[in-house]
């Protein structure tokens, strides 16, 4: 009985911590370099300072990746047939969230630091990922195509690339740094996020401030 009560209290405590985050509106007037300058200077960075991103910075970053633009139906990154099949997950030191573009929320998925899964699997790991305060993981949701055939796989990869490049250019433009990566523990992430066989982690971008 005592053990049962303790488990209940623990679960309730964990649920209380498990909170979605309502992000502030993305800042449309933030200081940034021009697209041409960002294109000309963008480069992959694999060393980060320990400076965290606040919620405004997170909001701006997620919006740049695949946020809502002219109406709830359109995003900063184009997708084939406007299927919007790229899900964006945010991994930080404390928890994992899914970005919800329309409500501008981070939906809580699970507690804990799971950035090691983004760093890589047993065979190959890139530990520098653990330095970055945030990792953005792109997942193709084939349910939205209604198919997982070769065409859908190609479109999903292209669309994830669009989201990743938005992140690359945005980071460069505002003084953050990142690297697009295919390396990650795909099966570990699938399990952690309770993804189905129709949802595939495909790319990730660790993001932080440059190391001084
Ligand atoms: C699809 C894709 C997958 C990549 N995967 C990794 C990766 O797993 N690890 C890594 O350190 N860099 C990865 N990169 C980064 C490339 O190595 C990098 O973009 C390339 O060397 C060019 O350097 P630059 O981005 O500085 O121009 C990847 C890039 C792309 C586009």
PDB file of C-alpha atoms and ligand atoms in Angstrom:
ATOM      1  CA  UNK A   1       0.000   0.000   0.000  1.00  0.00           C
ATOM      2  CA  UNK A   2       2.801   2.373   1.008  1.00  0.00           C
ATOM      3  CA  UNK A   3       4.633   1.579  -2.230  1.00  0.00           C
ATOM      4  CA  UNK A   4       1.453   2.190  -4.221  1.00  0.00           C
ATOM      5  CA  UNK A   5       0.927   5.588  -2.584  1.00  0.00           C
ATOM      6  CA  UNK A   6       4.543   6.530  -3.218  1.00  0.00           C
ATOM      7  CA  UNK A   7       4.251   5.550  -6.886  1.00  0.00           C
ATOM      8  CA  UNK A   8       1.040   7.594  -7.156  1.00  0.00           C
ATOM      9  CA  UNK A   9       2.655  10.633  -5.537  1.00  0.00           C
ATOM     10  CA  UNK A  10       5.683  10.300  -7.814  1.00  0.00           C
ATOM     11  CA  UNK A  11       3.500  10.018 -10.932  1.00  0.00           C
ATOM     12  CA  UNK A  12       1.456  13.039  -9.874  1.00  0.00           C
ATOM     13  CA  UNK A  13       4.621  14.990  -9.218  1.00  0.00           C
ATOM     14  CA  UNK A  14       5.998  14.064 -12.611  1.00  0.00           C
ATOM     15  CA  UNK A  15       2.730  15.059 -14.317  1.00  0.00           C
ATOM     16  CA  UNK A  16       2.827  18.430 -12.562  1.00  0.00           C
ATOM     17  CA  UNK A  17       6.292  18.980 -14.037  1.00  0.00           C
ATOM     18  CA  UNK A  18       5.192  17.739 -17.436  1.00  0.00           C
ATOM     19  CA  UNK A  19       3.952  21.020 -18.818  1.00  0.00           C
ATOM     20  CA  UNK A  20       3.471  22.364 -22.276  1.00  0.00           C
ATOM     21  CA  UNK A  21       5.115  25.723 -22.920  1.00  0.00           C
ATOM     22  CA  UNK A  22       3.142  28.523 -24.531  1.00  0.00           C
ATOM     23  CA  UNK A  23       5.794  30.382 -26.493  1.00  0.00           C
ATOM     24  CA  UNK A  24       5.793  34.164 -26.900  1.00  0.00           C
ATOM     25  CA  UNK A  25       5.016  35.328 -30.438  1.00  0.00           C
ATOM     26  CA  UNK A  26       8.035  35.131 -32.734  1.00  0.00           C
ATOM     27  CA  UNK A  27       9.675  38.530 -33.030  1.00  0.00           C
ATOM     28  CA  UNK A  28       9.250  39.883 -36.556  1.00  0.00           C
ATOM     29  CA  UNK A  29      11.503  42.857 -35.849  1.00  0.00           C
ATOM     30  CA  UNK A  30      14.522  41.044 -34.464  1.00  0.00           C
ATOM     31  CA  UNK A  31      17.928  42.179 -35.632  1.00  0.00           C
ATOM     32  CA  UNK A  32      19.332  39.924 -38.338  1.00  0.00           C
ATOM     33  CA  UNK A  33      21.690  40.018 -41.288  1.00  0.00           C
ATOM     34  CA  UNK A  34      20.349  40.000 -44.840  1.00  0.00           C
ATOM     35  CA  UNK A  35      19.552  36.724 -46.604  1.00  0.00           C
ATOM     36  CA  UNK A  36      22.442  37.369 -48.976  1.00  0.00           C
ATOM     37  CA  UNK A  37      24.871  37.862 -46.098  1.00  0.00           C
ATOM     38  CA  UNK A  38      23.547  34.763 -44.333  1.00  0.00           C
ATOM     39  CA  UNK A  39      23.962  32.687 -47.494  1.00  0.00           C
ATOM     40  CA  UNK A  40      27.479  33.998 -47.963  1.00  0.00           C
ATOM     41  CA  UNK A  41      28.648  33.337 -44.408  1.00  0.00           C
ATOM     42  CA  UNK A  42      26.667  30.250 -43.323  1.00  0.00           C
ATOM     43  CA  UNK A  43      28.859  27.393 -42.175  1.00  0.00           C
ATOM     44  CA  UNK A  44      28.564  24.339 -39.950  1.00  0.00           C
ATOM     45  CA  UNK A  45      29.602  24.819 -36.326  1.00  0.00           C
ATOM     46  CA  UNK A  46      30.371  21.947 -33.958  1.00  0.00           C
ATOM     47  CA  UNK A  47      31.374  23.883 -30.818  1.00  0.00           C
ATOM     48  CA  UNK A  48      28.901  25.782 -28.670  1.00  0.00           C
ATOM     49  CA  UNK A  49      28.926  27.977 -25.590  1.00  0.00           C
ATOM     50  CA  UNK A  50      26.878  26.845 -22.599  1.00  0.00           C
ATOM     51  CA  UNK A  51      24.542  29.855 -22.928  1.00  0.00           C
ATOM     52  CA  UNK A  52      20.919  28.688 -22.919  1.00  0.00           C
ATOM     53  CA  UNK A  53      18.209  29.914 -25.277  1.00  0.00           C
ATOM     54  CA  UNK A  54      15.283  31.672 -23.596  1.00  0.00           C
ATOM     55  CA  UNK A  55      11.665  31.106 -24.654  1.00  0.00           C
ATOM     56  CA  UNK A  56      11.666  34.113 -26.987  1.00  0.00           C
ATOM     57  CA  UNK A  57      14.765  32.799 -28.741  1.00  0.00           C
ATOM     58  CA  UNK A  58      13.245  29.322 -28.918  1.00  0.00           C
ATOM     59  CA  UNK A  59      10.054  30.732 -30.370  1.00  0.00           C
ATOM     60  CA  UNK A  60      11.966  32.699 -33.004  1.00  0.00           C
ATOM     61  CA  UNK A  61      14.029  29.621 -33.883  1.00  0.00           C
ATOM     62  CA  UNK A  62      11.091  27.205 -34.182  1.00  0.00           C
ATOM     63  CA  UNK A  63       9.133  29.764 -36.172  1.00  0.00           C
ATOM     64  CA  UNK A  64      12.042  30.172 -38.591  1.00  0.00           C
ATOM     65  CA  UNK A  65      12.213  26.371 -38.961  1.00  0.00           C
ATOM     66  CA  UNK A  66       8.565  25.744 -39.811  1.00  0.00           C
ATOM     67  CA  UNK A  67       6.330  28.343 -38.171  1.00  0.00           C
ATOM     68  CA  UNK A  68       3.081  29.784 -39.469  1.00  0.00           C
ATOM     69  CA  UNK A  69       3.283  32.557 -42.067  1.00  0.00           C
ATOM     70  CA  UNK A  70       0.434  34.064 -44.079  1.00  0.00           C
ATOM     71  CA  UNK A  71      -2.264  31.886 -42.509  1.00  0.00           C
ATOM     72  CA  UNK A  72      -2.565  28.794 -40.309  1.00  0.00           C
ATOM     73  CA  UNK A  73      -2.187  26.653 -43.417  1.00  0.00           C
ATOM     74  CA  UNK A  74       1.242  27.883 -44.510  1.00  0.00           C
ATOM     75  CA  UNK A  75       4.730  27.560 -43.072  1.00  0.00           C
ATOM     76  CA  UNK A  76       8.133  29.249 -43.352  1.00  0.00           C
ATOM     77  CA  UNK A  77       9.398  26.064 -45.062  1.00  0.00           C
ATOM     78  CA  UNK A  78       7.531  24.818 -48.140  1.00  0.00           C
ATOM     79  CA  UNK A  79       6.408  21.165 -48.241  1.00  0.00           C
ATOM     80  CA  UNK A  80       5.310  18.995 -51.172  1.00  0.00           C
ATOM     81  CA  UNK A  81       1.590  19.562 -51.827  1.00  0.00           C
ATOM     82  CA  UNK A  82       1.641  21.655 -48.640  1.00  0.00           C
ATOM     83  CA  UNK A  83       1.335  18.428 -46.618  1.00  0.00           C
ATOM     84  CA  UNK A  84       3.283  19.914 -43.693  1.00  0.00           C
ATOM     85  CA  UNK A  85       4.560  16.454 -42.833  1.00  0.00           C
ATOM     86  CA  UNK A  86       7.719  17.529 -40.996  1.00  0.00           C
ATOM     87  CA  UNK A  87       7.323  17.379 -37.230  1.00  0.00           C
ATOM     88  CA  UNK A  88       9.838  19.358 -35.223  1.00  0.00           C
ATOM     89  CA  UNK A  89      10.998  18.111 -31.819  1.00  0.00           C
ATOM     90  CA  UNK A  90      12.971  20.203 -29.348  1.00  0.00           C
ATOM     91  CA  UNK A  91      15.463  18.416 -27.102  1.00  0.00           C
ATOM     92  CA  UNK A  92      17.032  20.333 -24.226  1.00  0.00           C
ATOM     93  CA  UNK A  93      18.730  19.508 -20.927  1.00  0.00           C
ATOM     94  CA  UNK A  94      15.447  19.061 -19.111  1.00  0.00           C
ATOM     95  CA  UNK A  95      12.889  17.645 -21.508  1.00  0.00           C
ATOM     96  CA  UNK A  96      11.696  16.915 -25.017  1.00  0.00           C
ATOM     97  CA  UNK A  97       8.880  18.841 -26.704  1.00  0.00           C
ATOM     98  CA  UNK A  98       7.080  18.869 -30.028  1.00  0.00           C
ATOM     99  CA  UNK A  99       6.695  22.277 -31.641  1.00  0.00           C
ATOM    100  CA  UNK A 100       3.074  23.043 -32.516  1.00  0.00           C
ATOM    101  CA  UNK A 101       3.199  25.804 -35.152  1.00  0.00           C
ATOM    102  CA  UNK A 102      -0.466  26.861 -35.086  1.00  0.00           C
ATOM    103  CA  UNK A 103      -0.845  27.219 -31.320  1.00  0.00           C
ATOM    104  CA  UNK A 104       2.822  28.291 -31.014  1.00  0.00           C
ATOM    105  CA  UNK A 105       3.303  25.824 -28.174  1.00  0.00           C
ATOM    106  CA  UNK A 106       5.947  23.352 -27.180  1.00  0.00           C
ATOM    107  CA  UNK A 107       3.979  20.224 -26.365  1.00  0.00           C
ATOM    108  CA  UNK A 108       5.673  18.305 -23.593  1.00  0.00           C
ATOM    109  CA  UNK A 109       6.646  14.790 -24.661  1.00  0.00           C
ATOM    110  CA  UNK A 110       8.928  13.544 -21.901  1.00  0.00           C
ATOM    111  CA  UNK A 111      11.242  14.711 -19.140  1.00  0.00           C
ATOM    112  CA  UNK A 112      14.978  14.235 -19.016  1.00  0.00           C
ATOM    113  CA  UNK A 113      18.081  15.000 -21.038  1.00  0.00           C
ATOM    114  CA  UNK A 114      17.898  12.822 -24.162  1.00  0.00           C
ATOM    115  CA  UNK A 115      20.339  14.780 -26.316  1.00  0.00           C
ATOM    116  CA  UNK A 116      22.632  11.719 -26.268  1.00  0.00           C
ATOM    117  CA  UNK A 117      20.148  10.060 -28.662  1.00  0.00           C
ATOM    118  CA  UNK A 118      20.620  13.008 -31.027  1.00  0.00           C
ATOM    119  CA  UNK A 119      24.407  12.715 -30.665  1.00  0.00           C
ATOM    120  CA  UNK A 120      24.211   9.223 -32.153  1.00  0.00           C
ATOM    121  CA  UNK A 121      23.733   5.530 -31.639  1.00  0.00           C
ATOM    122  CA  UNK A 122      26.076   2.883 -30.301  1.00  0.00           C
ATOM    123  CA  UNK A 123      28.065   2.680 -33.541  1.00  0.00           C
ATOM    124  CA  UNK A 124      28.782   6.369 -34.003  1.00  0.00           C
ATOM    125  CA  UNK A 125      28.292   9.316 -31.700  1.00  0.00           C
ATOM    126  CA  UNK A 126      29.240  12.978 -31.985  1.00  0.00           C
ATOM    127  CA  UNK A 127      29.587  14.183 -28.422  1.00  0.00           C
ATOM    128  CA  UNK A 128      29.741  17.863 -29.379  1.00  0.00           C
ATOM    129  CA  UNK A 129      25.944  17.677 -29.680  1.00  0.00           C
ATOM    130  CA  UNK A 130      25.747  17.542 -25.871  1.00  0.00           C
ATOM    131  CA  UNK A 131      27.319  21.042 -25.721  1.00  0.00           C
ATOM    132  CA  UNK A 132      24.468  22.599 -27.668  1.00  0.00           C
ATOM    133  CA  UNK A 133      21.661  23.712 -25.334  1.00  0.00           C
ATOM    134  CA  UNK A 134      19.024  22.699 -27.873  1.00  0.00           C
ATOM    135  CA  UNK A 135      18.725  20.121 -30.612  1.00  0.00           C
ATOM    136  CA  UNK A 136      15.950  20.298 -33.180  1.00  0.00           C
ATOM    137  CA  UNK A 137      14.960  16.932 -34.627  1.00  0.00           C
ATOM    138  CA  UNK A 138      12.962  16.688 -37.847  1.00  0.00           C
ATOM    139  CA  UNK A 139      10.624  13.727 -38.235  1.00  0.00           C
ATOM    140  CA  UNK A 140       8.859  12.863 -41.486  1.00  0.00           C
ATOM    141  CA  UNK A 141       5.233  11.936 -40.809  1.00  0.00           C
ATOM    142  CA  UNK A 142       4.304   9.696 -43.758  1.00  0.00           C
ATOM    143  CA  UNK A 143       0.715   9.482 -42.477  1.00  0.00           C
ATOM    144  CA  UNK A 144       0.257  12.925 -44.007  1.00  0.00           C
ATOM    145  CA  UNK A 145       1.176  11.615 -47.455  1.00  0.00           C
ATOM    146  CA  UNK A 146      -1.024   8.537 -47.010  1.00  0.00           C
ATOM    147  CA  UNK A 147       1.877   6.544 -48.403  1.00  0.00           C
ATOM    148  CA  UNK A 148       5.451   5.601 -47.739  1.00  0.00           C
ATOM    149  CA  UNK A 149       6.332   4.835 -51.347  1.00  0.00           C
ATOM    150  CA  UNK A 150       9.509   6.029 -53.046  1.00  0.00           C
ATOM    151  CA  UNK A 151       7.932   9.336 -54.087  1.00  0.00           C
ATOM    152  CA  UNK A 152       6.730  10.058 -50.539  1.00  0.00           C
ATOM    153  CA  UNK A 153      10.160   9.211 -49.141  1.00  0.00           C
ATOM    154  CA  UNK A 154      11.820  11.567 -51.597  1.00  0.00           C
ATOM    155  CA  UNK A 155       9.405  14.390 -50.831  1.00  0.00           C
ATOM    156  CA  UNK A 156       9.799  13.864 -47.083  1.00  0.00           C
ATOM    157  CA  UNK A 157      13.585  14.108 -47.328  1.00  0.00           C
ATOM    158  CA  UNK A 158      13.435  17.228 -49.491  1.00  0.00           C
ATOM    159  CA  UNK A 159      10.964  18.882 -47.108  1.00  0.00           C
ATOM    160  CA  UNK A 160      13.090  18.053 -44.063  1.00  0.00           C
ATOM    161  CA  UNK A 161      16.026  19.599 -45.934  1.00  0.00           C
ATOM    162  CA  UNK A 162      13.976  22.772 -46.407  1.00  0.00           C
ATOM    163  CA  UNK A 163      13.279  22.998 -42.674  1.00  0.00           C
ATOM    164  CA  UNK A 164      16.909  22.318 -41.836  1.00  0.00           C
ATOM    165  CA  UNK A 165      18.148  24.980 -44.248  1.00  0.00           C
ATOM    166  CA  UNK A 166      15.759  27.493 -42.709  1.00  0.00           C
ATOM    167  CA  UNK A 167      17.405  26.697 -39.375  1.00  0.00           C
ATOM    168  CA  UNK A 168      20.898  26.983 -40.874  1.00  0.00           C
ATOM    169  CA  UNK A 169      20.267  30.387 -42.426  1.00  0.00           C
ATOM    170  CA  UNK A 170      18.272  31.751 -39.504  1.00  0.00           C
ATOM    171  CA  UNK A 171      21.018  30.809 -37.034  1.00  0.00           C
ATOM    172  CA  UNK A 172      23.631  32.456 -39.182  1.00  0.00           C
ATOM    173  CA  UNK A 173      21.503  35.591 -39.521  1.00  0.00           C
ATOM    174  CA  UNK A 174      20.928  36.130 -35.797  1.00  0.00           C
ATOM    175  CA  UNK A 175      24.264  35.059 -34.302  1.00  0.00           C
ATOM    176  CA  UNK A 176      23.350  31.500 -33.316  1.00  0.00           C
ATOM    177  CA  UNK A 177      25.222  28.529 -34.739  1.00  0.00           C
ATOM    178  CA  UNK A 178      24.287  25.058 -35.911  1.00  0.00           C
ATOM    179  CA  UNK A 179      25.124  22.097 -38.124  1.00  0.00           C
ATOM    180  CA  UNK A 180      22.662  19.996 -40.129  1.00  0.00           C
ATOM    181  CA  UNK A 181      23.092  16.323 -39.183  1.00  0.00           C
ATOM    182  CA  UNK A 182      21.816  12.946 -40.294  1.00  0.00           C
ATOM    183  CA  UNK A 183      23.635  11.125 -37.497  1.00  0.00           C
ATOM    184  CA  UNK A 184      21.376  10.164 -34.577  1.00  0.00           C
ATOM    185  CA  UNK A 185      20.022   7.101 -32.799  1.00  0.00           C
ATOM    186  CA  UNK A 186      16.952   6.735 -35.006  1.00  0.00           C
ATOM    187  CA  UNK A 187      15.523   3.718 -33.200  1.00  0.00           C
ATOM    188  CA  UNK A 188      16.190   5.231 -29.774  1.00  0.00           C
ATOM    189  CA  UNK A 189      14.444   8.455 -30.783  1.00  0.00           C
ATOM    190  CA  UNK A 190      11.528   6.523 -32.321  1.00  0.00           C
ATOM    191  CA  UNK A 191      11.060   4.695 -29.044  1.00  0.00           C
ATOM    192  CA  UNK A 192      11.437   7.802 -26.875  1.00  0.00           C
ATOM    193  CA  UNK A 193       8.907   9.794 -28.904  1.00  0.00           C
ATOM    194  CA  UNK A 194       6.542   6.800 -29.283  1.00  0.00           C
ATOM    195  CA  UNK A 195       6.661   7.193 -33.062  1.00  0.00           C
ATOM    196  CA  UNK A 196       4.909   4.738 -35.350  1.00  0.00           C
ATOM    197  CA  UNK A 197       6.542   2.897 -38.250  1.00  0.00           C
ATOM    198  CA  UNK A 198       5.147   5.699 -40.464  1.00  0.00           C
ATOM    199  CA  UNK A 199       7.179   8.398 -38.709  1.00  0.00           C
ATOM    200  CA  UNK A 200      10.874   8.667 -39.412  1.00  0.00           C
ATOM    201  CA  UNK A 201      13.511  10.837 -37.677  1.00  0.00           C
ATOM    202  CA  UNK A 202      15.551  12.098 -40.623  1.00  0.00           C
ATOM    203  CA  UNK A 203      17.670  15.139 -39.746  1.00  0.00           C
ATOM    204  CA  UNK A 204      18.652  17.199 -36.740  1.00  0.00           C
ATOM    205  CA  UNK A 205      20.230  20.562 -35.970  1.00  0.00           C
ATOM    206  CA  UNK A 206      21.977  21.170 -32.640  1.00  0.00           C
ATOM    207  CA  UNK A 207      21.669  24.923 -31.945  1.00  0.00           C
ATOM    208  CA  UNK A 208      23.483  27.239 -29.579  1.00  0.00           C
ATOM    209  CA  UNK A 209      25.631  30.320 -29.297  1.00  0.00           C
ATOM    210  CA  UNK A 210      29.177  30.191 -30.651  1.00  0.00           C
ATOM    211  CA  UNK A 211      31.918  29.288 -28.201  1.00  0.00           C
ATOM    212  CA  UNK A 212      33.978  32.359 -27.406  1.00  0.00           C
TER     213      UNK A 212
HETATM  214  C1  LIG B   1      22.064  15.809 -45.143  1.00  0.00           C
HETATM  215  C2  LIG B   1      23.266  16.209 -44.327  1.00  0.00           C
HETATM  216  C3  LIG B   1      23.717  15.358 -43.325  1.00  0.00           C
HETATM  217  C4  LIG B   1      24.790  15.742 -42.523  1.00  0.00           C
HETATM  218  N1  LIG B   1      25.156  14.951 -41.473  1.00  0.00           N
HETATM  219  C5  LIG B   1      26.141  15.360 -40.642  1.00  0.00           C
HETATM  220  C6  LIG B   1      26.457  14.608 -39.489  1.00  0.00           C
HETATM  221  O1  LIG B   1      25.856  13.581 -39.203  1.00  0.00           O
HETATM  222  N2  LIG B   1      27.434  15.069 -38.688  1.00  0.00           N
HETATM  223  C7  LIG B   1      28.117  16.233 -38.954  1.00  0.00           C
HETATM  224  O2  LIG B   1      28.990  16.599 -38.167  1.00  0.00           O
HETATM  225  N3  LIG B   1      27.838  16.975 -40.040  1.00  0.00           N
HETATM  226  C8  LIG B   1      26.856  16.576 -40.888  1.00  0.00           C
HETATM  227  N4  LIG B   1      26.518  17.342 -41.971  1.00  0.00           N
HETATM  228  C9  LIG B   1      27.215  18.625 -42.206  1.00  0.00           C
HETATM  229  C10 LIG B   1      28.165  18.573 -43.410  1.00  0.00           C
HETATM  230  O3  LIG B   1      29.279  17.782 -43.093  1.00  0.00           O
HETATM  231  C11 LIG B   1      28.547  20.002 -43.790  1.00  0.00           C
HETATM  232  O4  LIG B   1      27.393  20.723 -44.139  1.00  0.00           O
HETATM  233  C12 LIG B   1      29.532  19.993 -44.953  1.00  0.00           C
HETATM  234  O5  LIG B   1      30.774  19.474 -44.552  1.00  0.00           O
HETATM  235  C13 LIG B   1      29.753  21.392 -45.524  1.00  0.00           C
HETATM  236  O6  LIG B   1      30.210  22.284 -44.536  1.00  0.00           O
HETATM  237  P1  LIG B   1      29.466  23.675 -44.258  1.00  0.00           P
HETATM  238  O7  LIG B   1      28.070  23.323 -43.744  1.00  0.00           O
HETATM  239  O8  LIG B   1      30.281  24.361 -43.212  1.00  0.00           O
HETATM  240  O9  LIG B   1      29.378  24.406 -45.536  1.00  0.00           O
HETATM  241  C14 LIG B   1      25.449  16.971 -42.779  1.00  0.00           C
HETATM  242  C15 LIG B   1      24.999  17.805 -43.802  1.00  0.00           C
HETATM  243  C16 LIG B   1      23.905  17.443 -44.557  1.00  0.00           C
HETATM  244  C17 LIG B   1      23.416  18.388 -45.618  1.00  0.00           C
END
